[in-house]
């Protein structure tokens, strides 16, 4: 066999490296599509603003140090997060994005024969991470108004359930779980089942409907919260997220972390971002205003759209979802269609939002 030649798939299976059967059930993760030059990329819920002031300088400063491993336990960032949330540092566990922290969570609590309950439709990574772990995936359908069906999630718990994931605001529908609902859920879930509240988009949620999630972590050993620097903080490319959890759970999550995953660049960038709260809040307010403008203009034109508390909106187009995704793409807007279900569109810079609103109104006609 010469260089560059790949062994054909027709080779007898027994002569080829074996992969786990679990992988056969896992769809290949479809990251937000690549947007052609000049198109608006509104497919990955990224932040349209550049990194916060001080971030680029902090990364540049650290760049000459990348021949060294990062600090294994990222003490500075852990300390800053502990202070921010008024929690002891033992309660913070980091990872390369909150998706990695969720993978650490699953690895820490569930194995073959255990069940993990997730809402559905929700974040695409949930089924992948659960199936990869070998644990059994239990999907609980959203209600017809695209919110979590809390009663059905509680009913889905069995003696083998180890983890229940709550996604609020839910990706891709933008709906939130209320304080009454989370209280009801915690009350009905056995205390040996961990509840992970994924709050990747929490900064975009109006204060009046924000969960007292850190208070819940303080009050219940089986409640943990996932947060990320990828969305409001605009550091998606640097990969850093974290959990706030009971110290015993946080220790388990740290054990399941890949060594040296969080880079020194990511740590410095996250620290510089945390030091810029004022500008962060200003940018979040702009994006929230844009979200409300988009929702208002679509509704005024009779386009069905779900009320969102995140930095994206959901058009429940059912079997016209793929067609609308294609329609947008032809107009230079790369969104995220989910075949047969709906289309998720990130709230981005105003010209992108305008182009999307106009296209959605035209499509509805
Ligand atoms: C609900 C939810 N959780 C977690 C993530 C992962 O974010 P990251 O791994 O970049 O922190 C995403 C990203 O899209 C998300 O939508």
Short mmCIF file of C-alpha atoms and ligand atoms in Angstrom, two decimals:
data_model
loop_
_atom_site.label_atom_id
_atom_site.label_comp_id
_atom_site.label_asym_id
_atom_site.label_seq_id
_atom_site.Cartn_x
_atom_site.Cartn_y
_atom_site.Cartn_z
CA UNK A 1 0.00 0.00 0.00
CA UNK A 2 1.49 3.34 -1.01
CA UNK A 3 1.45 6.53 1.03
CA UNK A 4 -1.88 8.34 0.96
CA UNK A 5 -3.86 5.22 0.04
CA UNK A 6 -6.66 4.39 2.51
CA UNK A 7 -7.66 0.77 3.16
CA UNK A 8 -11.02 0.12 1.57
CA UNK A 9 -14.18 -0.43 3.61
CA UNK A 10 -14.56 -3.76 1.81
CA UNK A 11 -11.73 -5.29 3.89
CA UNK A 12 -13.07 -8.12 6.06
CA UNK A 13 -14.17 -6.57 9.38
CA UNK A 14 -12.10 -8.94 11.55
CA UNK A 15 -8.87 -7.64 10.05
CA UNK A 16 -9.66 -4.03 10.91
CA UNK A 17 -9.43 -2.16 14.23
CA UNK A 18 -12.70 -2.65 16.09
CA UNK A 19 -14.76 0.30 17.30
CA UNK A 20 -17.40 0.07 20.03
CA UNK A 21 -20.93 -0.83 18.94
CA UNK A 22 -22.23 2.21 20.84
CA UNK A 23 -20.72 4.38 18.11
CA UNK A 24 -23.07 2.90 15.51
CA UNK A 25 -26.01 4.58 17.26
CA UNK A 26 -24.30 7.96 17.47
CA UNK A 27 -25.00 10.52 14.79
CA UNK A 28 -21.88 12.36 13.67
CA UNK A 29 -22.00 15.77 15.45
CA UNK A 30 -23.06 18.36 12.93
CA UNK A 31 -21.35 21.57 13.92
CA UNK A 32 -22.82 24.86 12.73
CA UNK A 33 -22.38 24.90 8.99
CA UNK A 34 -19.40 26.68 7.44
CA UNK A 35 -20.63 29.99 6.09
CA UNK A 36 -19.30 30.97 2.66
CA UNK A 37 -17.41 34.26 2.34
CA UNK A 38 -19.82 37.17 2.86
CA UNK A 39 -22.64 35.05 4.32
CA UNK A 40 -24.03 35.60 7.82
CA UNK A 41 -23.22 32.68 10.14
CA UNK A 42 -26.12 32.42 12.55
CA UNK A 43 -25.90 28.67 13.09
CA UNK A 44 -23.85 28.23 16.29
CA UNK A 45 -25.17 30.79 18.80
CA UNK A 46 -21.86 32.61 18.76
CA UNK A 47 -21.37 36.14 20.00
CA UNK A 48 -21.05 38.67 17.16
CA UNK A 49 -18.90 40.99 19.31
CA UNK A 50 -15.12 40.60 19.33
CA UNK A 51 -13.49 39.43 22.58
CA UNK A 52 -13.97 41.77 25.54
CA UNK A 53 -11.38 44.54 26.06
CA UNK A 54 -8.15 43.19 27.55
CA UNK A 55 -8.69 39.65 26.25
CA UNK A 56 -6.54 39.85 23.12
CA UNK A 57 -3.74 41.53 25.10
CA UNK A 58 -3.94 38.82 27.78
CA UNK A 59 -3.72 36.04 25.18
CA UNK A 60 -0.91 37.76 23.30
CA UNK A 61 1.00 38.18 26.53
CA UNK A 62 0.65 34.46 27.29
CA UNK A 63 1.45 33.33 23.74
CA UNK A 64 5.22 33.22 24.26
CA UNK A 65 4.64 30.74 27.09
CA UNK A 66 2.89 27.98 25.15
CA UNK A 67 5.96 25.73 25.28
CA UNK A 68 4.87 25.16 28.91
CA UNK A 69 1.90 23.11 30.14
CA UNK A 70 -0.86 25.20 31.70
CA UNK A 71 -1.33 25.27 35.46
CA UNK A 72 -2.97 21.86 36.06
CA UNK A 73 -5.73 23.15 38.33
CA UNK A 74 -6.17 26.66 36.84
CA UNK A 75 -6.15 28.08 40.39
CA UNK A 76 -6.49 31.74 39.36
CA UNK A 77 -9.60 31.13 37.30
CA UNK A 78 -11.13 28.81 39.91
CA UNK A 79 -10.52 31.49 42.57
CA UNK A 80 -12.06 34.23 40.40
CA UNK A 81 -15.15 32.11 39.69
CA UNK A 82 -15.50 31.15 43.34
CA UNK A 83 -15.46 34.83 44.26
CA UNK A 84 -17.89 35.75 41.48
CA UNK A 85 -20.41 33.18 42.69
CA UNK A 86 -19.66 33.49 46.43
CA UNK A 87 -18.88 29.78 46.56
CA UNK A 88 -15.82 27.99 47.97
CA UNK A 89 -13.22 27.13 45.27
CA UNK A 90 -13.86 23.42 46.02
CA UNK A 91 -17.26 23.85 44.34
CA UNK A 92 -15.82 24.85 40.94
CA UNK A 93 -14.78 22.27 38.30
CA UNK A 94 -13.43 23.43 34.94
CA UNK A 95 -13.32 21.84 31.51
CA UNK A 96 -12.72 22.61 27.85
CA UNK A 97 -16.16 24.13 27.36
CA UNK A 98 -19.29 23.23 29.29
CA UNK A 99 -19.85 20.38 26.85
CA UNK A 100 -16.64 18.80 28.20
CA UNK A 101 -17.76 19.43 31.78
CA UNK A 102 -20.99 17.61 30.96
CA UNK A 103 -18.98 14.71 29.52
CA UNK A 104 -16.97 14.69 32.79
CA UNK A 105 -20.26 14.67 34.72
CA UNK A 106 -21.59 11.68 32.78
CA UNK A 107 -18.27 9.86 33.17
CA UNK A 108 -18.36 10.57 36.90
CA UNK A 109 -21.87 9.26 37.58
CA UNK A 110 -23.05 6.90 34.83
CA UNK A 111 -21.77 3.73 33.16
CA UNK A 112 -23.20 0.81 31.18
CA UNK A 113 -26.59 -0.13 32.65
CA UNK A 114 -27.27 3.33 34.13
CA UNK A 115 -29.78 5.77 32.69
CA UNK A 116 -29.41 9.46 31.88
CA UNK A 117 -32.59 11.49 31.33
CA UNK A 118 -32.48 14.45 28.93
CA UNK A 119 -35.15 16.77 27.52
CA UNK A 120 -35.74 16.47 23.78
CA UNK A 121 -35.43 18.33 21.49
CA UNK A 122 -32.48 19.91 23.19
CA UNK A 123 -28.73 20.37 22.77
CA UNK A 124 -27.45 18.00 20.08
CA UNK A 125 -24.46 16.92 22.17
CA UNK A 126 -26.56 15.31 24.94
CA UNK A 127 -27.44 12.07 23.11
CA UNK A 128 -23.91 11.78 21.77
CA UNK A 129 -22.20 12.15 25.14
CA UNK A 130 -24.60 9.76 26.88
CA UNK A 131 -24.36 7.06 24.22
CA UNK A 132 -20.58 7.38 24.06
CA UNK A 133 -20.42 6.71 27.80
CA UNK A 134 -22.26 3.42 27.33
CA UNK A 135 -25.09 4.57 29.60
CA UNK A 136 -28.71 4.37 28.40
CA UNK A 137 -30.19 7.54 26.95
CA UNK A 138 -33.75 8.42 28.02
CA UNK A 139 -35.23 11.29 26.02
CA UNK A 140 -38.29 13.09 27.39
CA UNK A 141 -40.24 15.06 24.78
CA UNK A 142 -40.81 18.79 25.32
CA UNK A 143 -44.38 19.93 25.84
CA UNK A 144 -46.25 21.28 22.82
CA UNK A 145 -45.21 24.81 23.88
CA UNK A 146 -41.53 23.75 23.60
CA UNK A 147 -40.89 23.87 27.36
CA UNK A 148 -39.50 21.02 29.49
CA UNK A 149 -42.18 18.53 30.53
CA UNK A 150 -41.16 18.47 34.19
CA UNK A 151 -43.76 15.89 35.28
CA UNK A 152 -42.77 13.51 32.47
CA UNK A 153 -39.08 13.96 33.33
CA UNK A 154 -39.79 13.07 36.96
CA UNK A 155 -41.82 10.04 35.81
CA UNK A 156 -38.89 8.89 33.63
CA UNK A 157 -36.72 8.31 36.71
CA UNK A 158 -36.10 4.62 37.48
CA UNK A 159 -33.89 2.90 40.06
CA UNK A 160 -31.05 2.95 37.49
CA UNK A 161 -31.25 6.70 36.70
CA UNK A 162 -28.01 8.45 37.68
CA UNK A 163 -28.31 11.84 35.98
CA UNK A 164 -31.05 14.16 34.77
CA UNK A 165 -30.16 17.10 32.53
CA UNK A 166 -32.16 20.33 32.50
CA UNK A 167 -31.37 22.83 29.75
CA UNK A 168 -32.53 26.37 30.48
CA UNK A 169 -32.84 28.32 28.29
CA UNK A 170 -33.30 25.25 26.14
CA UNK A 171 -31.24 24.97 23.00
CA UNK A 172 -32.77 25.20 20.37
CA UNK A 173 -36.19 26.42 21.54
CA UNK A 174 -35.10 29.28 23.86
CA UNK A 175 -37.70 28.36 26.50
CA UNK A 176 -36.94 28.45 30.23
CA UNK A 177 -37.69 26.25 33.22
CA UNK A 178 -39.40 28.24 35.98
CA UNK A 179 -38.42 28.33 39.65
CA UNK A 180 -41.67 26.53 40.55
CA UNK A 181 -40.90 23.80 38.03
CA UNK A 182 -37.32 23.22 39.16
CA UNK A 183 -38.47 23.14 42.79
CA UNK A 184 -41.09 20.54 41.86
CA UNK A 185 -38.51 18.52 39.94
CA UNK A 186 -35.97 18.53 42.78
CA UNK A 187 -38.71 17.46 45.20
CA UNK A 188 -39.75 14.53 43.03
CA UNK A 189 -36.28 13.23 42.06
CA UNK A 190 -34.54 10.85 44.52
CA UNK A 191 -31.63 12.58 46.25
CA UNK A 192 -29.13 10.07 44.82
CA UNK A 193 -29.89 11.20 41.25
CA UNK A 194 -27.77 14.15 40.11
CA UNK A 195 -29.59 17.05 38.39
CA UNK A 196 -27.36 19.06 36.04
CA UNK A 197 -28.81 22.45 35.10
CA UNK A 198 -27.18 23.54 31.85
CA UNK A 199 -27.22 27.35 31.88
CA UNK A 200 -25.04 28.03 28.84
CA UNK A 201 -27.21 31.05 27.94
CA UNK A 202 -28.06 32.31 31.43
CA UNK A 203 -26.67 35.81 30.88
CA UNK A 204 -29.38 36.47 28.26
CA UNK A 205 -32.24 35.52 30.60
CA UNK A 206 -34.36 38.34 32.05
CA UNK A 207 -33.79 38.67 35.80
CA UNK A 208 -37.48 38.14 36.53
CA UNK A 209 -37.34 34.55 35.20
CA UNK A 210 -33.77 33.61 36.12
CA UNK A 211 -33.45 30.55 38.36
CA UNK A 212 -31.79 30.92 41.77
CA UNK A 213 -29.53 28.14 40.51
CA UNK A 214 -26.54 28.77 42.78
CA UNK A 215 -28.82 28.83 45.81
CA UNK A 216 -30.12 25.46 44.66
CA UNK A 217 -26.54 24.14 44.48
CA UNK A 218 -26.00 25.36 48.05
CA UNK A 219 -29.23 23.79 49.24
CA UNK A 220 -29.13 20.42 47.46
CA UNK A 221 -26.15 18.11 47.15
CA UNK A 222 -27.68 16.58 43.99
CA UNK A 223 -27.99 19.85 42.04
CA UNK A 224 -25.18 21.24 39.89
CA UNK A 225 -24.99 24.08 37.38
CA UNK A 226 -23.07 24.23 34.09
CA UNK A 227 -21.84 27.58 32.77
CA UNK A 228 -19.66 28.61 29.83
CA UNK A 229 -17.45 31.40 28.52
CA UNK A 230 -18.48 30.51 24.95
CA UNK A 231 -21.71 32.49 24.58
CA UNK A 232 -22.19 35.83 26.36
CA UNK A 233 -18.45 36.07 27.11
CA UNK A 234 -17.59 35.41 23.46
CA UNK A 235 -14.75 32.93 24.00
CA UNK A 236 -16.19 29.98 22.03
CA UNK A 237 -12.87 29.42 20.24
CA UNK A 238 -10.85 29.06 23.44
CA UNK A 239 -12.90 26.29 25.09
CA UNK A 240 -13.54 26.97 28.73
CA UNK A 241 -16.61 26.14 30.80
CA UNK A 242 -17.28 25.08 34.37
CA UNK A 243 -19.58 23.46 36.85
CA UNK A 244 -20.66 24.82 40.21
CA UNK A 245 -21.45 21.83 42.38
CA UNK A 246 -21.24 20.33 45.82
CA UNK A 247 -17.52 19.81 46.65
CA UNK A 248 -17.88 16.01 46.50
CA UNK A 249 -19.42 16.19 43.00
CA UNK A 250 -16.91 18.85 41.87
CA UNK A 251 -14.05 16.58 43.00
CA UNK A 252 -15.53 13.72 40.94
CA UNK A 253 -15.78 16.04 37.91
CA UNK A 254 -12.14 17.09 38.29
CA UNK A 255 -11.09 13.43 38.40
CA UNK A 256 -12.85 12.92 35.06
CA UNK A 257 -11.18 15.92 33.42
CA UNK A 258 -8.56 15.42 30.71
CA UNK A 259 -5.22 16.55 32.16
CA UNK A 260 -4.13 20.04 31.09
CA UNK A 261 -7.27 20.54 28.97
CA UNK A 262 -7.90 24.17 29.88
CA UNK A 263 -5.04 26.07 28.23
CA UNK A 264 -3.18 28.97 29.80
CA UNK A 265 -4.53 31.15 26.99
CA UNK A 266 -8.11 30.16 27.84
CA UNK A 267 -7.52 30.76 31.54
CA UNK A 268 -6.05 34.23 30.95
CA UNK A 269 -8.82 35.15 28.50
CA UNK A 270 -11.51 34.04 30.94
CA UNK A 271 -9.89 36.05 33.75
CA UNK A 272 -9.68 39.17 31.56
CA UNK A 273 -13.34 38.68 30.57
CA UNK A 274 -14.47 38.35 34.18
CA UNK A 275 -12.71 41.65 34.90
CA UNK A 276 -14.90 43.32 32.27
CA UNK A 277 -18.37 42.75 33.69
CA UNK A 278 -19.59 46.24 32.81
CA UNK A 279 -18.86 45.86 29.09
CA UNK A 280 -20.21 42.30 29.13
CA UNK A 281 -23.54 43.51 30.51
CA UNK A 282 -23.67 46.33 27.94
CA UNK A 283 -23.19 43.86 25.06
CA UNK A 284 -25.67 41.36 26.50
CA UNK A 285 -28.25 44.17 26.76
CA UNK A 286 -27.71 45.03 23.09
CA UNK A 287 -28.19 41.39 22.04
CA UNK A 288 -31.28 41.03 24.23
CA UNK A 289 -32.76 44.21 22.66
CA UNK A 290 -32.01 42.79 19.23
CA UNK A 291 -33.67 39.50 20.18
CA UNK A 292 -36.82 41.29 21.28
CA UNK A 293 -36.81 43.41 18.11
CA UNK A 294 -36.48 40.27 15.93
CA UNK A 295 -39.26 38.47 17.85
CA UNK A 296 -41.51 41.56 17.69
CA UNK A 297 -41.02 42.12 13.95
CA UNK A 298 -41.63 38.45 13.14
CA UNK A 299 -44.78 38.31 15.27
CA UNK A 300 -46.09 41.58 13.82
CA UNK A 301 -45.78 40.01 10.37
CA UNK A 302 -47.60 36.85 11.48
CA UNK A 303 -44.54 34.58 11.51
CA UNK A 304 -44.78 31.89 14.20
CA UNK A 305 -41.79 32.14 16.54
CA UNK A 306 -41.23 30.91 20.10
CA UNK A 307 -40.55 33.44 22.92
CA UNK A 308 -36.82 33.13 23.66
CA UNK A 309 -34.66 33.97 26.66
CA UNK A 310 -31.44 33.06 24.84
CA UNK A 311 -29.33 34.58 22.04
CA UNK A 312 -31.26 32.69 19.37
CA UNK A 313 -34.83 32.24 18.17
CA UNK A 314 -36.74 29.10 17.18
CA UNK A 315 -39.14 28.86 14.26
CA UNK A 316 -41.21 25.68 14.71
CA UNK A 317 -41.63 25.02 10.99
CA UNK A 318 -42.01 21.23 11.30
CA UNK A 319 -41.75 19.66 7.83
CA UNK A 320 -40.84 22.98 6.21
CA UNK A 321 -37.70 23.40 8.37
CA UNK A 322 -35.16 22.10 5.85
CA UNK A 323 -36.80 24.07 3.06
CA UNK A 324 -36.51 27.29 5.11
CA UNK A 325 -32.88 26.48 5.99
CA UNK A 326 -32.17 26.18 2.27
CA UNK A 327 -34.15 29.38 1.54
CA UNK A 328 -32.03 31.29 4.06
CA UNK A 329 -28.80 29.84 2.70
CA UNK A 330 -29.68 31.02 -0.80
CA UNK A 331 -29.94 34.51 0.74
CA UNK A 332 -26.52 34.33 2.40
CA UNK A 333 -27.79 33.38 5.86
CA UNK A 334 -26.47 30.13 7.34
CA UNK A 335 -28.87 29.10 10.15
CA UNK A 336 -29.45 25.74 11.85
CA UNK A 337 -32.39 23.75 10.47
CA UNK A 338 -33.46 20.56 12.28
CA UNK A 339 -35.23 18.44 9.69
CA UNK A 340 -38.92 17.94 10.44
CA UNK A 341 -38.75 20.11 13.53
CA UNK A 342 -37.70 23.74 13.24
CA UNK A 343 -34.99 26.26 12.49
CA UNK A 344 -32.76 27.93 15.08
CA UNK A 345 -31.32 31.32 14.21
CA UNK A 346 -28.71 33.12 16.32
CA UNK A 347 -29.33 36.77 17.18
CA UNK A 348 -26.29 38.45 15.65
CA UNK A 349 -25.27 41.85 14.28
CA UNK A 350 -28.25 44.03 13.18
CA UNK A 351 -27.73 43.61 9.39
CA UNK A 352 -27.76 39.81 9.83
CA UNK A 353 -30.90 40.03 11.97
CA UNK A 354 -32.57 42.30 9.40
CA UNK A 355 -31.69 39.93 6.56
CA UNK A 356 -33.13 36.99 8.53
CA UNK A 357 -36.35 38.80 9.50
CA UNK A 358 -36.96 39.90 5.91
CA UNK A 359 -36.32 36.39 4.58
CA UNK A 360 -38.61 34.81 7.20
CA UNK A 361 -41.43 37.21 6.36
CA UNK A 362 -41.01 36.58 2.62
CA UNK A 363 -40.93 32.80 3.19
CA UNK A 364 -44.14 32.93 5.23
CA UNK A 365 -45.99 34.68 2.40
C1 LIG B 1 -27.20 24.18 25.95
C2 LIG B 1 -25.75 24.18 25.66
N1 LIG B 1 -24.91 23.70 26.56
C3 LIG B 1 -23.60 23.67 26.34
C4 LIG B 1 -23.06 24.14 25.16
C5 LIG B 1 -21.60 23.97 24.95
O1 LIG B 1 -20.90 25.12 25.05
P1 LIG B 1 -19.33 25.08 25.30
O2 LIG B 1 -18.86 23.68 25.27
O3 LIG B 1 -18.78 25.91 24.19
O4 LIG B 1 -19.16 25.70 26.64
C6 LIG B 1 -23.89 24.65 24.18
C7 LIG B 1 -23.31 25.13 22.91
O5 LIG B 1 -23.95 25.33 21.94
C8 LIG B 1 -25.27 24.67 24.43
O6 LIG B 1 -26.12 25.13 23.52
#
